[in-house]
Amino acid sequence: MRSFIGRDILSLKDWERAEYFRVFEVADDLAPIARNRRNSDILSGKTLLTAFYQPSTRTRLATEAAMHRLGGHVLGFSDAKMTRAGDFYQESIKDTVHMLEYYGDVIAMRHHLQGAPHEAARWASVPVINCGDGWGEHPTQVLTDMYTIWKEKGRLDGLNFLLVGDMRMRTMHSIGYAMSQFDIEATFISPPEMSMTDEFKKELTDLNLRFREVKTVSEAIADADVIYMEPVVQADYTKARDEVKENKGLTPAAYKVTRDLLRDKAKPDSIILHSLPRMDELPPDVDATRHARYWEEAFNGVVMRMTLLSLILGARE
Ligand code: CP
């Protein structure tokens, strides 16, 4: 297995099965710190830099919370307009990370451009974590999700995943790669204009993932062990909110998971994950069903970032 020390976390495309299990093992070891709301000194003396060019609630704050739980320092920006990268100068990623690398030991970056963290990693002498790059990938979210499923179901092999939402989303790309490392059967459901690209389908086929596409949640939910949701009514990742003019409307029934549907058709022990934020595809009354696991997923978001920071910075082998 490759060492995690000093490693960039940019994509799950090249992750091997054993690496997932190593990450899960370290996550289990560190989880009690977060569960008991303690801070430790595991990364004392280390500094995390957050460079968020796009809005975020969970990813940035979970990563920062993780560093605090590990006793490290945090600095960064969540609004590039307040930096030289977002003002008149539009400073390049190369020049920006050449600065950031002097201020800390690891850079966590979210960007509206696909490949921006990869570009940062080309120039930074410290590791870069991709916290979501345009329509590209969202590896830390999907590591969180796979860990949550593994904890909740006790396994990944042999599970049937139902994936609902916009298949162009970065989480869908990362989870496609992640599923290919396990004996998972995947069913994808999206509006036709949001379906997987032929290029991505070929990638998944080449990675030996068994998958199919169907038209509605209702026709596939009975087989699902894991229901993995994203909105179909959502922001364009490549644009700021004030650039988006059109009214996005409501989610068609074909792409919603409701209490009634769960009661009538779902496996009793199926679980729902949603990386959030949600729109109306997952009504709030589903929260109080036995299927909901997205709040556990949110908690695990801190644990997974603690794990990755510890491994990358060499506090865990
Ligand atoms: N799940 C997720 O990426 O949420 P944020 O956009 O709030 O970080």
XYZ file of C-alpha atoms and ligand atoms in Angstrom:
325
model
C 0.000 0.000 0.000
C 1.246 3.499 -0.753
C 2.209 5.647 2.204
C -0.171 8.474 3.059
C 2.592 10.710 4.421
C 2.897 13.864 2.352
C 0.299 12.615 -0.117
C -2.163 14.836 -1.995
C -5.807 13.751 -1.789
C -7.059 14.847 -5.191
C -9.070 11.956 -6.632
C -10.321 8.502 -5.654
C -9.721 7.189 -9.140
C -6.470 5.513 -8.218
C -7.391 4.437 -4.675
C -7.021 0.765 -3.923
C -9.268 -1.338 -1.727
C -6.665 -1.756 1.036
C -6.297 2.016 1.323
C -9.992 2.404 2.154
C -9.699 -0.162 4.935
C -6.568 1.493 6.331
C -8.387 4.833 6.430
C -11.416 3.215 8.126
C -9.140 1.636 10.743
C -7.535 4.984 11.620
C -10.968 6.649 11.622
C -12.195 4.110 14.188
C -9.150 4.905 16.306
C -9.708 8.683 16.190
C -13.517 8.782 16.341
C -13.729 8.745 20.169
C -11.925 12.119 20.291
C -14.681 13.726 18.222
C -17.480 11.743 19.883
C -16.329 12.864 23.333
C -15.920 16.452 22.103
C -12.299 16.489 23.165
C -9.289 18.124 21.584
C -6.028 16.184 21.472
C -2.413 17.126 20.730
C -1.919 14.696 17.854
C -1.114 17.475 15.358
C 0.089 20.177 17.718
C 2.590 22.359 15.920
C 0.983 21.734 12.512
C -1.106 24.251 10.565
C -3.963 23.690 8.127
C -4.648 26.261 5.425
C -8.172 26.377 4.021
C -8.440 27.997 0.582
C -12.139 27.979 -0.312
C -13.006 29.739 -3.561
C -16.585 28.409 -3.391
C -19.189 28.382 -0.621
C -19.201 25.542 1.865
C -20.727 24.818 5.245
C -19.754 21.221 5.942
C -16.502 20.590 4.125
C -14.627 23.658 5.293
C -15.909 23.643 8.852
C -15.555 19.870 9.253
C -11.955 20.086 8.024
C -11.228 23.001 10.341
C -13.000 21.263 13.249
C -10.905 18.161 12.539
C -7.683 20.169 12.810
C -8.861 21.703 16.087
C -9.734 18.240 17.443
C -6.162 17.198 16.600
C -4.640 20.199 18.373
C -3.377 21.901 15.223
C -3.751 25.469 13.977
C -6.072 26.702 11.230
C -5.989 29.705 8.961
C -7.417 30.471 5.578
C -10.097 32.160 3.541
C -13.644 31.277 2.629
C -14.233 34.180 0.259
C -11.634 34.545 -2.470
C -12.979 38.041 -3.235
C -11.233 39.132 -0.032
C -7.901 37.893 -1.394
C -5.750 38.865 -4.378
C -6.935 35.688 -6.095
C -10.440 37.093 -6.325
C -9.931 40.822 -6.750
C -8.540 42.917 -9.595
C -5.346 40.872 -9.765
C -7.003 37.434 -10.154
C -3.743 36.011 -8.853
C -2.996 32.589 -10.307
C -3.251 29.361 -8.366
C 0.486 28.884 -8.848
C 1.343 32.240 -7.245
C -1.279 31.832 -4.532
C -0.115 28.405 -3.377
C 3.512 29.548 -3.498
C 2.417 31.907 -0.741
C 0.192 29.496 1.143
C 2.908 26.836 1.364
C 4.937 29.192 3.591
C 2.007 29.706 5.958
C 1.119 26.122 6.821
C 1.700 22.398 6.387
C -1.306 21.235 4.337
C -3.728 23.052 2.035
C -7.442 22.159 1.835
C -8.871 23.700 -1.343
C -12.343 24.039 -2.840
C -12.616 25.680 -6.232
C -15.248 26.240 -8.906
C -12.800 25.066 -11.566
C -12.323 21.360 -12.120
C -8.646 20.504 -11.681
C -7.767 23.583 -9.608
C -6.535 21.541 -6.593
C -4.481 19.417 -9.009
C -2.906 22.608 -10.339
C -2.252 23.710 -6.744
C -0.601 20.361 -6.013
C 1.735 20.834 -8.983
C 3.205 23.921 -7.376
C 2.813 23.445 -3.624
C 5.567 21.834 -1.588
C 2.942 20.803 1.000
C 0.095 18.297 0.467
C -3.159 19.489 -1.101
C -6.594 18.097 -0.233
C -9.318 18.464 -2.855
C -12.429 19.665 -1.020
C -14.506 19.756 -4.219
C -13.368 20.981 -7.640
C -16.121 22.132 -9.955
C -17.874 19.114 -11.453
C -14.729 17.062 -10.820
C -14.512 15.139 -7.556
C -15.168 15.362 -3.836
C -12.904 12.682 -2.372
C -13.106 13.604 1.322
C -16.909 13.552 1.204
C -17.004 10.136 -0.429
C -14.416 8.682 1.959
C -16.746 9.911 4.705
C -19.692 8.255 2.962
C -17.973 4.908 2.422
C -16.840 4.913 6.050
C -20.393 5.668 7.197
C -21.818 2.822 5.108
C -19.129 0.420 6.336
C -19.901 1.365 9.946
C -23.657 1.125 9.507
C -23.813 -2.068 7.419
C -20.652 -3.773 8.676
C -19.444 -4.346 5.108
C -19.272 -2.894 1.632
C -19.031 -6.069 -0.427
C -22.347 -7.509 -1.493
C -24.305 -4.271 -1.122
C -26.681 -2.779 -3.660
C -26.387 1.011 -4.044
C -29.134 3.208 -5.471
C -27.675 6.564 -6.547
C -30.145 9.348 -7.189
C -29.473 12.873 -8.415
C -27.413 14.800 -10.883
C -24.824 12.321 -12.121
C -22.534 15.108 -13.249
C -21.911 16.031 -9.607
C -18.482 15.651 -8.105
C -19.668 13.261 -5.383
C -21.088 10.947 -8.046
C -17.723 10.794 -9.788
C -15.828 10.025 -6.588
C -18.336 7.413 -5.423
C -18.250 5.756 -8.827
C -14.518 5.246 -8.427
C -14.906 4.151 -4.783
C -17.632 1.583 -5.543
C -15.407 -0.052 -8.154
C -13.068 -1.286 -5.408
C -15.813 -3.356 -3.789
C -18.347 -5.985 -4.814
C -21.091 -3.380 -5.175
C -23.936 -3.279 -7.680
C -24.942 0.274 -8.559
C -28.185 1.646 -9.976
C -28.111 5.253 -11.198
C -31.192 7.462 -11.516
C -31.143 10.993 -12.871
C -33.061 13.273 -15.192
C -31.897 12.574 -18.760
C -30.129 15.931 -19.023
C -28.181 15.098 -15.830
C -27.222 11.528 -16.686
C -23.692 10.149 -16.625
C -21.552 11.097 -19.572
C -20.552 8.346 -21.980
C -16.954 9.041 -21.006
C -17.664 8.436 -17.312
C -19.697 5.312 -18.071
C -16.742 3.955 -20.013
C -14.450 4.726 -17.087
C -16.725 2.827 -14.704
C -16.977 -0.096 -17.114
C -13.205 -0.165 -17.456
C -12.998 -0.201 -13.642
C -15.261 -3.309 -13.623
C -18.128 -1.637 -11.740
C -21.449 -3.418 -12.316
C -24.062 -0.741 -12.903
C -27.336 0.022 -14.646
C -29.454 3.104 -15.198
C -33.197 3.279 -14.506
C -35.734 6.075 -14.798
C -37.365 6.332 -11.351
C -36.511 5.706 -7.705
C -39.760 3.815 -7.323
C -38.780 1.035 -9.743
C -35.413 0.298 -8.061
C -35.709 1.171 -4.371
C -36.829 -2.322 -3.316
C -33.388 -3.757 -4.112
C -31.347 -1.014 -2.424
C -29.255 -1.496 0.704
C -27.879 2.042 0.403
C -29.782 5.004 -1.046
C -27.269 7.714 -1.936
C -28.852 11.041 -2.772
C -27.921 14.368 -4.292
C -30.242 17.127 -5.508
C -31.381 17.473 -9.088
C -32.357 21.054 -8.262
C -29.054 22.629 -7.466
C -26.482 25.264 -8.070
C -24.176 25.261 -11.047
C -20.833 24.478 -9.425
C -19.048 26.649 -11.911
C -20.977 29.819 -11.032
C -21.416 32.105 -8.056
C -24.999 32.392 -6.768
C -25.367 35.969 -7.992
C -24.544 34.805 -11.537
C -27.435 32.308 -11.541
C -30.640 33.923 -12.706
C -33.071 31.156 -13.564
C -35.649 29.642 -11.230
C -34.694 25.998 -10.725
C -38.166 24.724 -9.733
C -39.011 21.636 -7.676
C -37.798 18.038 -7.812
C -39.924 15.674 -9.958
C -41.351 12.705 -8.018
C -39.124 10.270 -9.954
C -36.059 11.588 -8.105
C -37.497 11.995 -4.589
C -37.314 9.665 -1.602
C -40.326 10.114 0.635
C -41.646 8.492 3.790
C -44.453 6.838 1.821
C -42.054 5.352 -0.709
C -39.809 4.031 2.061
C -42.756 2.475 3.896
C -44.245 0.874 0.780
C -41.171 -0.292 -1.139
C -37.811 0.007 0.635
C -35.927 -2.773 2.405
C -36.545 -2.367 6.136
C -32.819 -2.039 6.815
C -31.900 0.200 3.883
C -30.035 3.388 4.780
C -30.118 6.846 3.209
C -27.052 9.035 2.810
C -27.087 12.603 1.555
C -23.993 14.768 1.640
C -26.231 17.865 2.016
C -27.352 20.561 1.496
C -30.680 19.138 0.360
C -33.553 20.609 -1.527
C -37.007 18.967 -1.703
C -35.716 15.584 -2.957
C -35.451 14.406 0.656
C -38.298 15.850 2.759
C -37.453 16.613 6.400
C -39.998 14.076 7.685
C -37.660 11.317 6.445
C -35.222 12.402 9.180
C -37.313 10.595 11.774
C -37.318 7.253 9.940
C -34.969 4.373 10.698
C -33.447 4.811 7.238
C -31.855 8.232 7.774
C -28.080 8.190 8.282
C -27.099 11.617 6.985
C -26.518 13.082 10.435
C -24.142 10.202 11.264
C -22.571 10.934 7.882
C -22.133 14.579 8.920
C -20.459 13.576 12.197
C -18.197 11.176 10.337
C -17.200 14.094 8.126
C -15.138 15.434 11.021
C -13.706 12.002 11.830
C -12.677 11.390 8.217
C -10.916 14.749 7.929
C -9.117 14.021 11.244
C -8.039 10.725 9.736
C -6.754 12.197 6.501
C -4.908 15.044 8.221
C -3.276 12.597 10.658
C -2.171 10.272 7.881
C -0.967 12.978 5.510
C 0.968 14.790 8.213
C 2.534 11.595 9.505
C 0.873 11.381 12.910
C -0.467 7.968 11.887
C 1.415 5.543 9.638
N -21.406 18.143 1.390
C -20.788 19.307 1.119
O -19.827 19.355 0.341
O -21.302 20.374 1.771
P -20.721 21.848 1.740
O -20.911 22.366 0.323
O -21.511 22.614 2.733
O -19.268 21.795 2.060
